[in-house]
One Martini backbone bead per residue (centre of mass of N, CA, C, O) as a GRO file, in nm:
protein
  444
    1MET     BB    1  -0.270   4.893   5.153
    2SER     BB    2  -0.188   4.808   5.450
    3ALA     BB    3   0.129   4.623   5.571
    4GLY     BB    4   0.154   4.677   5.855
    5PRO     BB    5   0.148   4.673   6.170
    6PRO     BB    6   0.003   4.729   6.437
    7ARG     BB    7  -0.090   5.023   6.621
    8GLU     BB    8  -0.004   5.150   6.942
    9THR     BB    9  -0.206   5.377   7.136
   10ALA     BB   10  -0.237   5.648   7.355
   11HIS     BB   11  -0.564   5.755   7.509
   12ASP     BB   12  -0.646   5.853   7.801
   13GLY     BB   13  -0.538   5.559   7.912
   14THR     BB   14  -0.616   5.408   7.643
   15THR     BB   15  -0.614   5.131   7.454
   16GLN     BB   16  -0.523   5.138   7.106
   17ILE     BB   17  -0.598   4.977   6.787
   18ASP     BB   18  -0.435   4.997   6.470
   19VAL     BB   19  -0.526   4.796   6.169
   20GLY     BB   20  -0.638   4.939   5.949
   21PRO     BB   21  -0.762   4.857   5.672
   22THR     BB   22  -1.052   4.691   5.546
   23THR     BB   23  -1.217   4.393   5.450
   24GLU     BB   24  -1.430   4.165   5.367
   25GLY     BB   25  -1.371   3.918   5.612
   26SER     BB   26  -1.091   4.084   5.633
   27LEU     BB   27  -0.758   4.177   5.602
   28ARG     BB   28  -0.464   4.188   5.532
   29ARG     BB   29  -0.198   4.118   5.292
   30GLU     BB   30  -0.076   3.870   5.497
   31ASP     BB   31   0.129   3.612   5.687
   32ARG     BB   32  -0.034   3.730   5.953
   33ALA     BB   33  -0.120   3.759   6.287
   34TYR     BB   34  -0.313   3.933   6.553
   35VAL     BB   35  -0.276   3.988   6.910
   36LEU     BB   36  -0.434   4.089   7.212
   37VAL     BB   37  -0.272   4.126   7.532
   38ARG     BB   38  -0.426   4.113   7.857
   39VAL     BB   39  -0.256   4.203   8.175
   40GLY     BB   40  -0.419   4.390   8.335
   41ASP     BB   41  -0.265   4.698   8.246
   42ARG     BB   42  -0.149   4.528   8.015
   43ALA     BB   43  -0.081   4.586   7.654
   44ASP     BB   44  -0.019   4.361   7.372
   45VAL     BB   45   0.118   4.306   7.055
   46HIS     BB   46   0.107   3.991   6.863
   47PRO     BB   47   0.264   3.814   6.634
   48VAL     BB   48   0.158   3.546   6.397
   49GLU     BB   49   0.318   3.325   6.218
   50GLU     BB   50   0.373   3.102   6.002
   51ASP     BB   51   0.419   2.819   6.200
   52ASP     BB   52   0.358   2.951   6.460
   53ARG     BB   53   0.392   2.966   6.832
   54LEU     BB   54   0.182   3.068   7.111
   55VAL     BB   55   0.262   3.049   7.449
   56ILE     BB   56   0.048   3.026   7.738
   57GLY     BB   57   0.160   3.082   8.084
   58ARG     BB   58   0.330   3.026   8.398
   59GLY     BB   59   0.578   2.951   8.270
   60GLU     BB   60   0.900   3.048   8.170
   61ASP     BB   61   0.867   2.904   7.872
   62ALA     BB   62   0.671   3.099   7.796
   63ASP     BB   63   0.591   3.359   7.589
   64ILE     BB   64   0.345   3.418   7.792
   65VAL     BB   65   0.330   3.531   8.117
   66VAL     BB   66   0.104   3.407   8.379
   67ASP     BB   67   0.096   3.517   8.715
   68ASP     BB   68  -0.124   3.260   8.793
   69SER     BB   69  -0.301   2.997   8.938
   70ARG     BB   70  -0.516   2.970   8.691
   71ALA     BB   71  -0.259   2.901   8.538
   72SER     BB   72  -0.085   2.706   8.356
   73ARG     BB   73   0.223   2.650   8.248
   74ARG     BB   74   0.081   2.520   7.977
   75HIS     BB   75  -0.214   2.625   7.853
   76VAL     BB   76  -0.181   2.770   7.558
   77GLU     BB   77  -0.219   2.764   7.191
   78ILE     BB   78  -0.114   2.971   6.914
   79ALA     BB   79  -0.180   2.918   6.558
   80LEU     BB   80  -0.049   2.932   6.215
   81ARG     BB   81  -0.232   2.769   5.941
   82GLY     BB   82  -0.299   2.826   5.627
   83GLY     BB   83  -0.422   3.118   5.727
   84ARG     BB   84  -0.506   2.996   6.011
   85LEU     BB   85  -0.637   3.037   6.333
   86PHE     BB   86  -0.540   2.864   6.639
   87VAL     BB   87  -0.668   2.699   6.933
   88LYS     BB   88  -0.500   2.520   7.216
   89ASP     BB   89  -0.543   2.311   7.466
   90LEU     BB   90  -0.279   2.186   7.703
   91GLY     BB   91  -0.419   2.051   7.957
   92SER     BB   92  -0.555   2.221   8.150
   93ARG     BB   93  -0.709   2.255   8.451
   94ASN     BB   94  -0.946   2.489   8.355
   95GLY     BB   95  -0.918   2.561   8.084
   96THR     BB   96  -1.039   2.729   7.778
   97ARG     BB   97  -1.173   3.035   7.692
   98VAL     BB   98  -1.407   3.075   7.408
   99GLY     BB   99  -1.604   3.278   7.491
  100THR     BB  100  -1.854   3.039   7.587
  101THR     BB  101  -1.625   2.832   7.556
  102VAL     BB  102  -1.472   2.528   7.683
  103LEU     BB  103  -1.156   2.401   7.661
  104LYS     BB  104  -1.032   2.045   7.648
  105SER     BB  105  -0.791   1.943   7.471
  106GLU     BB  106  -0.853   2.149   7.231
  107GLU     BB  107  -0.941   2.259   6.893
  108ARG     BB  108  -0.980   2.586   6.724
  109ALA     BB  109  -1.098   2.820   6.532
  110LEU     BB  110  -1.044   3.161   6.447
  111SER     BB  111  -1.177   3.488   6.478
  112ARG     BB  112  -1.246   3.792   6.454
  113GLY     BB  113  -1.284   3.891   6.805
  114ASP     BB  114  -1.189   3.673   6.960
  115GLU     BB  115  -1.188   3.545   7.302
  116ILE     BB  116  -0.931   3.458   7.539
  117GLY     BB  117  -0.908   3.271   7.846
  118VAL     BB  118  -0.626   3.311   8.095
  119GLY     BB  119  -0.738   3.380   8.348
  120PRO     BB  120  -0.654   3.719   8.354
  121ALA     BB  121  -0.623   3.679   8.059
  122ARG     BB  122  -0.666   3.856   7.737
  123VAL     BB  123  -0.733   3.733   7.405
  124THR     BB  124  -0.740   3.918   7.093
  125VAL     BB  125  -0.850   3.914   6.773
  126ILE     BB  126  -0.740   4.167   6.522
  127ALA     BB  127  -0.585   3.988   6.292
  128LEU     BB  128  -0.598   3.849   5.959
  129PRO     BB  129  -0.526   3.676   5.697
  130THR     BB  130  -0.517   3.661   5.359
  131PRO     BB  131  -0.504   3.554   5.072
  132GLN     BB  132  -0.261   3.482   4.870
  133THR     BB  133  -0.048   3.687   4.684
  134PHE     BB  134   0.115   3.815   4.387
  135GLY     BB  135   0.375   3.931   4.235
  136PRO     BB  136   0.581   4.014   4.010
  137THR     BB  137   0.794   3.821   3.749
  138ASP     BB  138   1.031   3.991   3.609
  139GLU     BB  139   1.287   3.861   3.799
  140VAL     BB  140   1.313   3.602   3.663
  141VAL     BB  141   1.518   3.319   3.631
  142VAL     BB  142   1.616   3.224   3.283
  143ALA     BB  143   1.856   2.971   3.149
  144ASP     BB  144   1.730   2.718   3.089
  145ALA     BB  145   1.611   2.554   2.820
  146ARG     BB  146   1.357   2.424   2.946
  147MET     BB  147   1.254   2.686   3.081
  148LYS     BB  148   1.220   2.851   2.826
  149GLU     BB  149   1.005   2.668   2.703
  150LEU     BB  150   0.806   2.693   2.937
  151PHE     BB  151   0.767   3.008   2.920
  152ASP     BB  152   0.666   3.007   2.632
  153LEU     BB  153   0.412   2.838   2.693
  154VAL     BB  154   0.289   3.031   2.899
  155GLU     BB  155   0.239   3.265   2.700
  156ARG     BB  156   0.027   3.095   2.532
  157LEU     BB  157  -0.165   3.014   2.786
  158ALA     BB  158  -0.260   3.281   2.923
  159GLY     BB  159  -0.517   3.331   2.709
  160VAL     BB  160  -0.626   3.057   2.812
  161PRO     BB  161  -0.898   2.901   2.993
  162THR     BB  162  -0.760   2.651   3.041
  163PRO     BB  163  -0.665   2.436   3.251
  164VAL     BB  164  -0.372   2.405   3.472
  165LEU     BB  165  -0.101   2.172   3.530
  166ILE     BB  166   0.154   2.168   3.783
  167ARG     BB  167   0.462   1.987   3.788
  168GLY     BB  168   0.663   1.916   4.085
  169GLU     BB  169   0.872   1.975   4.308
  170THR     BB  170   0.932   2.099   4.596
  171GLY     BB  171   1.050   2.428   4.525
  172ALA     BB  172   1.074   2.463   4.191
  173GLY     BB  173   0.835   2.695   4.083
  174LYS     BB  174   0.515   2.682   4.049
  175GLU     BB  175   0.420   2.966   4.141
  176ILE     BB  176   0.554   3.129   3.915
  177LEU     BB  177   0.385   3.012   3.683
  178ALA     BB  178   0.111   3.097   3.790
  179ALA     BB  179   0.171   3.401   3.787
  180ARG     BB  180   0.236   3.421   3.485
  181LEU     BB  181  -0.036   3.333   3.374
  182HIS     BB  182  -0.183   3.576   3.495
  183GLU     BB  183  -0.014   3.827   3.393
  184ARG     BB  184  -0.044   3.744   3.067
  185GLY     BB  185  -0.343   3.776   3.088
  186SER     BB  186  -0.676   3.898   3.094
  187ARG     BB  187  -0.673   3.865   3.434
  188ARG     BB  188  -0.457   4.071   3.559
  189THR     BB  189  -0.680   4.269   3.703
  190GLY     BB  190  -0.727   4.042   3.877
  191PRO     BB  191  -0.718   3.799   4.100
  192LEU     BB  192  -0.460   3.613   4.282
  193VAL     BB  193  -0.529   3.299   4.435
  194ARG     BB  194  -0.416   3.100   4.717
  195LEU     BB  195  -0.440   2.737   4.789
  196ASN     BB  196  -0.330   2.511   5.034
  197CYS     BB  197  -0.448   2.195   5.065
  198ALA     BB  198  -0.233   2.080   5.285
  199ALA     BB  199  -0.287   2.324   5.517
  200VAL     BB  200  -0.588   2.229   5.547
  201PRO     BB  201  -0.815   2.110   5.725
  202GLU     BB  202  -1.067   1.898   5.645
  203SER     BB  203  -1.294   2.054   5.817
  204LEU     BB  204  -1.224   2.345   5.642
  205ILE     BB  205  -1.215   2.328   5.324
  206GLU     BB  206  -1.505   2.407   5.242
  207SER     BB  207  -1.504   2.692   5.366
  208GLU     BB  208  -1.261   2.796   5.204
  209LEU     BB  209  -1.376   2.753   4.915
  210PHE     BB  210  -1.709   2.838   4.963
  211GLY     BB  211  -1.784   2.920   5.228
  212HIS     BB  212  -2.008   3.094   5.470
  213GLU     BB  213  -2.264   3.126   5.683
  214LYS     BB  214  -2.416   3.248   5.932
  215GLY     BB  215  -2.445   2.971   6.150
  216ALA     BB  216  -2.347   2.699   6.006
  217PHE     BB  217  -2.148   2.681   6.258
  218THR     BB  218  -1.940   2.654   6.496
  219GLY     BB  219  -1.796   2.986   6.475
  220ALA     BB  220  -2.001   3.122   6.264
  221THR     BB  221  -2.026   3.470   6.312
  222GLU     BB  222  -1.984   3.513   5.994
  223LYS     BB  223  -1.969   3.589   5.687
  224LYS     BB  224  -1.795   3.396   5.420
  225ARG     BB  225  -1.572   3.408   5.170
  226GLY     BB  226  -1.445   3.221   4.938
  227TYR     BB  227  -1.196   3.154   4.715
  228LEU     BB  228  -1.382   3.151   4.467
  229GLU     BB  229  -1.492   3.436   4.512
  230LEU     BB  230  -1.217   3.592   4.538
  231ALA     BB  231  -1.143   3.490   4.223
  232ASP     BB  232  -1.315   3.664   4.072
  233LYS     BB  233  -1.193   3.752   3.758
  234GLY     BB  234  -0.964   3.535   3.799
  235THR     BB  235  -0.724   3.335   3.985
  236LEU     BB  236  -0.697   2.992   4.095
  237PHE     BB  237  -0.451   2.852   4.315
  238LEU     BB  238  -0.406   2.501   4.358
  239ASP     BB  239  -0.217   2.374   4.587
  240GLU     BB  240  -0.186   2.054   4.637
  241ILE     BB  241  -0.432   1.883   4.500
  242GLY     BB  242  -0.364   1.585   4.605
  243ASP     BB  243  -0.475   1.672   4.914
  244LEU     BB  244  -0.762   1.652   4.838
  245PRO     BB  245  -1.039   1.546   4.935
  246LEU     BB  246  -1.272   1.350   4.790
  247ALA     BB  247  -1.527   1.511   4.864
  248MET     BB  248  -1.408   1.782   4.739
  249GLN     BB  249  -1.363   1.691   4.449
  250ALA     BB  250  -1.660   1.682   4.365
  251LYS     BB  251  -1.723   1.987   4.423
  252LEU     BB  252  -1.503   2.104   4.242
  253LEU     BB  253  -1.599   1.987   3.977
  254ARG     BB  254  -1.866   2.141   3.971
  255ALA     BB  255  -1.740   2.425   3.975
  256LEU     BB  256  -1.584   2.393   3.712
  257GLU     BB  257  -1.838   2.328   3.526
  258THR     BB  258  -2.045   2.575   3.639
  259GLN     BB  259  -1.946   2.832   3.792
  260ARG     BB  260  -2.059   2.745   4.087
  261VAL     BB  261  -2.160   2.836   4.427
  262GLN     BB  262  -2.202   2.709   4.774
  263ARG     BB  263  -2.244   2.786   5.075
  264VAL     BB  264  -2.221   2.706   5.384
  265GLY     BB  265  -2.562   2.715   5.473
  266GLY     BB  266  -2.667   2.766   5.189
  267ARG     BB  267  -2.897   2.815   4.894
  268GLU     BB  268  -2.740   2.990   4.710
  269GLU     BB  269  -2.619   3.035   4.391
  270LEU     BB  270  -2.297   3.140   4.272
  271ALA     BB  271  -2.144   3.320   4.036
  272VAL     BB  272  -1.832   3.244   3.866
  273ASP     BB  273  -1.504   3.372   3.734
  274VAL     BB  274  -1.263   3.115   3.687
  275ARG     BB  275  -0.921   3.040   3.678
  276PHE     BB  276  -0.750   2.730   3.670
  277VAL     BB  277  -0.467   2.646   3.886
  278CYS     BB  278  -0.258   2.364   3.934
  279ALA     BB  279  -0.068   2.174   4.188
  280THR     BB  280   0.200   1.913   4.212
  281HIS     BB  281   0.405   1.627   4.350
  282HIS     BB  282   0.226   1.417   4.256
  283ASP     BB  283   0.099   1.108   4.124
  284LEU     BB  284  -0.202   1.123   3.985
  285GLU     BB  285  -0.228   0.871   3.816
  286GLY     BB  286  -0.171   0.677   4.052
  287MET     BB  287  -0.407   0.780   4.228
  288VAL     BB  288  -0.628   0.697   4.033
  289GLU     BB  289  -0.567   0.388   4.039
  290ARG     BB  290  -0.610   0.387   4.371
  291GLY     BB  291  -0.857   0.596   4.438
  292ALA     BB  292  -0.734   0.899   4.544
  293PHE     BB  293  -0.831   1.016   4.256
  294ARG     BB  294  -1.023   1.164   4.038
  295ARG     BB  295  -1.056   1.120   3.706
  296ASP     BB  296  -1.239   1.360   3.619
  297LEU     BB  297  -1.067   1.578   3.757
  298PHE     BB  298  -0.802   1.533   3.619
  299TYR     BB  299  -0.904   1.598   3.326
  300ARG     BB  300  -1.003   1.887   3.404
  301ILE     BB  301  -0.714   2.011   3.512
  302ALA     BB  302  -0.545   1.870   3.250
  303GLY     BB  303  -0.538   2.041   2.984
  304PHE     BB  304  -0.254   2.136   3.086
  305VAL     BB  305   0.093   2.028   3.120
  306LEU     BB  306   0.348   2.123   3.352
  307GLU     BB  307   0.700   2.058   3.374
  308VAL     BB  308   0.916   2.093   3.650
  309PRO     BB  309   1.233   2.099   3.694
  310PRO     BB  310   1.474   2.043   3.888
  311LEU     BB  311   1.752   2.209   3.996
  312ARG     BB  312   1.965   1.977   3.935
  313GLU     BB  313   1.872   2.018   3.609
  314ARG     BB  314   1.962   2.354   3.648
  315LYS     BB  315   2.268   2.458   3.660
  316THR     BB  316   2.257   2.745   3.508
  317GLU     BB  317   2.071   2.873   3.762
  318ILE     BB  318   2.212   2.871   4.039
  319VAL     BB  319   2.394   3.126   4.042
  320PRO     BB  320   2.190   3.342   3.944
  321LEU     BB  321   1.997   3.293   4.180
  322ALA     BB  322   2.195   3.353   4.409
  323GLU     BB  323   2.247   3.648   4.323
  324THR     BB  324   1.957   3.743   4.345
  325PHE     BB  325   1.914   3.673   4.647
  326THR     BB  326   2.143   3.846   4.754
  327HIS     BB  327   2.033   4.123   4.664
  328ARG     BB  328   1.755   4.111   4.799
  329PHE     BB  329   1.848   4.064   5.095
  330ALA     BB  330   2.041   4.302   5.124
  331LYS     BB  331   1.828   4.518   5.068
  332LYS     BB  332   1.648   4.446   5.312
  333LEU     BB  333   1.906   4.517   5.511
  334GLY     BB  334   2.066   4.770   5.390
  335LYS     BB  335   2.283   4.636   5.194
  336LEU     BB  336   2.541   4.520   5.032
  337ALA     BB  337   2.619   4.292   4.803
  338PRO     BB  338   2.787   4.014   4.820
  339PRO     BB  339   3.009   3.826   4.692
  340ILE     BB  340   3.074   3.518   4.518
  341SER     BB  341   3.276   3.282   4.549
  342GLU     BB  342   3.423   3.017   4.400
  343GLY     BB  343   3.379   2.818   4.633
  344ALA     BB  344   3.073   2.868   4.657
  345ARG     BB  345   2.996   2.797   4.368
  346ALA     BB  346   3.094   2.504   4.379
  347ALA     BB  347   2.905   2.418   4.610
  348LEU     BB  348   2.640   2.483   4.467
  349LEU     BB  349   2.691   2.289   4.217
  350ALA     BB  350   2.732   2.017   4.397
  351HIS     BB  351   2.461   2.029   4.490
  352THR     BB  352   2.126   1.867   4.488
  353TRP     BB  353   1.870   2.010   4.589
  354PRO     BB  354   1.602   1.884   4.745
  355GLY     BB  355   1.462   2.190   4.792
  356ASN     BB  356   1.550   2.366   4.579
  357VAL     BB  357   1.490   2.696   4.552
  358ARG     BB  358   1.418   2.726   4.849
  359GLU     BB  359   1.691   2.624   4.959
  360LEU     BB  360   1.869   2.830   4.818
  361LYS     BB  361   1.753   3.082   4.949
  362ASN     BB  362   1.820   3.003   5.242
  363ALA     BB  363   2.128   2.970   5.200
  364VAL     BB  364   2.187   3.260   5.112
  365GLU     BB  365   2.077   3.409   5.360
  366HIS     BB  366   2.268   3.270   5.553
  367ALA     BB  367   2.533   3.377   5.418
  368VAL     BB  368   2.483   3.680   5.443
  369VAL     BB  369   2.485   3.687   5.750
  370LEU     BB  370   2.772   3.551   5.802
  371SER     BB  371   2.951   3.746   5.622
  372ASN     BB  372   2.913   4.051   5.701
  373GLY     BB  373   2.993   4.182   5.392
  374ALA     BB  374   3.153   3.972   5.290
  375ALA     BB  375   3.252   3.735   5.109
  376ILE     BB  376   3.115   3.451   4.998
  377ASP     BB  377   3.175   3.149   5.144
  378ALA     BB  378   3.152   2.816   5.197
  379THR     BB  379   3.142   2.852   5.518
  380HIS     BB  380   2.855   3.014   5.501
  381LEU     BB  381   2.722   2.763   5.441
  382PRO     BB  382   2.544   2.514   5.485
  383ARG     BB  383   2.625   2.196   5.556
  384SER     BB  384   2.456   2.052   5.330
  385VAL     BB  385   2.593   2.203   5.085
  386LEU     BB  386   2.884   2.067   5.134
  387GLU     BB  387   2.750   1.829   5.025
  388ARG     BB  388   2.776   1.669   4.721
  389THR     BB  389   2.570   1.450   4.829
  390ALA     BB  390   2.307   1.279   4.897
  391THR     BB  391   2.172   1.085   5.116
  392SER     BB  392   2.079   0.778   5.113
  393GLY     BB  393   1.727   0.785   5.177
  394SER     BB  394   1.682   1.072   5.216
  395SER     BB  395   1.488   1.326   5.281
  396MET     BB  396   1.407   1.643   5.224
  397GLN     BB  397   1.346   1.721   5.519
  398GLU     BB  398   1.623   1.634   5.631
  399HIS     BB  399   1.785   1.846   5.473
  400VAL     BB  400   1.641   2.094   5.578
  401ASP     BB  401   1.700   2.038   5.879
  402THR     BB  402   2.007   2.047   5.852
  403ALA     BB  403   2.025   2.340   5.756
  404GLU     BB  404   1.875   2.464   5.998
  405ARG     BB  405   2.058   2.359   6.224
  406ALA     BB  406   2.318   2.496   6.129
  407ALA     BB  407   2.218   2.789   6.144
  408ILE     BB  408   2.146   2.792   6.447
  409GLU     BB  409   2.419   2.703   6.565
  410ARG     BB  410   2.584   2.939   6.451
  411ALA     BB  411   2.423   3.170   6.579
  412LEU     BB  412   2.460   3.084   6.875
  413ALA     BB  413   2.769   3.091   6.871
  414ALA     BB  414   2.794   3.396   6.783
  415CYS     BB  415   2.592   3.471   7.054
  416ASP     BB  416   2.648   3.295   7.310
  417GLY     BB  417   2.334   3.182   7.332
  418HIS     BB  418   2.163   3.423   7.247
  419ARG     BB  419   1.846   3.421   7.134
  420GLN     BB  420   1.772   3.706   7.032
  421ARG     BB  421   2.027   3.751   6.859
  422ALA     BB  422   1.993   3.497   6.686
  423ALA     BB  423   1.717   3.573   6.570
  424ASP     BB  424   1.811   3.835   6.435
  425MET     BB  425   2.022   3.701   6.247
  426LEU     BB  426   1.793   3.505   6.111
  427GLY     BB  427   1.509   3.666   6.083
  428ILE     BB  428   1.352   3.590   6.353
  429SER     BB  429   1.175   3.501   6.606
  430LYS     BB  430   1.199   3.387   6.921
  431ARG     BB  431   0.967   3.186   6.904
  432THR     BB  432   1.064   3.040   6.651
  433LEU     BB  433   1.332   2.948   6.768
  434GLN     BB  434   1.216   2.780   7.002
  435TYR     BB  435   1.060   2.585   6.821
  436ARG     BB  436   1.308   2.481   6.656
  437LEU     BB  437   1.467   2.368   6.891
  438ALA     BB  438   1.256   2.156   6.970
  439LYS     BB  439   1.212   2.015   6.693
  440LEU     BB  440   1.543   1.958   6.649
  441GLY     BB  441   1.694   1.902   6.926
  442ILE     BB  442   1.839   2.158   7.043
  443LYS     BB  443   2.124   2.194   7.256
  444GLU     BB  444   2.305   2.445   7.435
   0.00000   0.00000   0.00000
C-alpha cells in the first residue's frame, strides 16, 4: 500500500489529486491527514500531522492566508487528534461552512470528502489516517535483567488468548511489549490495531470502538467499521485504558465477554475474533476503589499483568538505546551515525528520564541534528538532560516542555531566527514550529 503523500498533477489545466490506493472506510496507514485548499485558481495539498493545527484566515499569522474581506483574521482551525480530523470555527464573523452546516465557534469531526468554506477558499478532506499499526520489534534493545525476564514472559504469553494488561509510566515502552505479544503469537498474520483511549473525545469513543452505520448521527455520511471490527482475527491494543469513560467500559466489557459488536445506529450484532491487550499508566486498582473504573472490567482485562520498569531503573539500557536511536535517525537523514562521546554518555546516565524512552529518543535526535556529523557531545543534548536530577515537584510534562524549548531555542539561534530553516533542522513543519512557539511562550 502506498505510504507517500498525495501527488498533485496538472492535466489539461485541471488540478488532479492522486491519493493512492484506498481501503474500505479509510485511506493509507499513516499518522497524517491531507486537505486540498483551493483559493481562486490556486490549489495546494497540505498535510496535517498528529497534534498539528492548520489555521486559515485573512491575517498574516495564518498558515493559509485568504486575502478576502469575507474571511476573518483567524477564521478556522483544522487539527488532527487521536487519528481524527477536526474543524473548529475560531469565532469568525461569518461562521464556517462545513457542507450544508454553518459552524459558529463550534468544533466537529471531519470525514473524507467534507468541504469547508472560508470566504472564497474551499478546503476538501482528501485523505485521513487509518488506525495505527506496528512494525516488527526485532531491533528492540533488551539489556536490563528485569526487562529480559519480562520479554521471556511475553514469549510464553504470546500464544495464550488471555487478555494482558501492561502497566508502566508514559513512554516506558508499553507499545513495544504489545507488538511483541502480537508478533510471537498465532495471530501474527492478522492486524495489530491500536486505539489511544485518552486521545479520542468522549463523544466519539463509541463510534471509534464499535463503528457506525450511515446516518446514525449528524456527520455520519457513510458506514464506518470500528476498531473492534478492524482488529478481527488479530489483536486490539487499547492504550491508556484508564481514560475510557465509564459508559464505554460497560460496553467494552460486553464485547470482551461475547466477542460481538453492534455499530452505532445498527441493529445487527457482528461476531469478531479479537485478542485484547491493554495498557495504562494509572493505578487501576485505586480507580476501582474510587468508582472511576469498573471492577469487573479490571479483572477481565488483567488476566496477566506485565509491569514495565521506568528507564531510570534500567541504567544498562540507556546508552545502548541511545546508540540505536542515533543510528536509526542518522540513516533516516542519509548520514553516517556520529559516535557518542564519554561526556555525553555520562550526561545520559546521570539524567532521571521522566519521559522515559520517548524522551531519550527525542534527546538523541536533537543531538544528532546539532552535532552536524561530529561526535555527539554533552553540549548537543537538550538542557534538561544536562540536569543531573529532576526538579522536585516538577511534572513529566514540564521536563518534556523544557527539553522541547531548549531544542527550539538552539535551532532558532543557529538559523538566525529563520523559522523555516529552524523547522527543517528540527525535522518538523513550519506550522508545527509556530504552534510550539505559541504553546511554550517562546519569543524570538
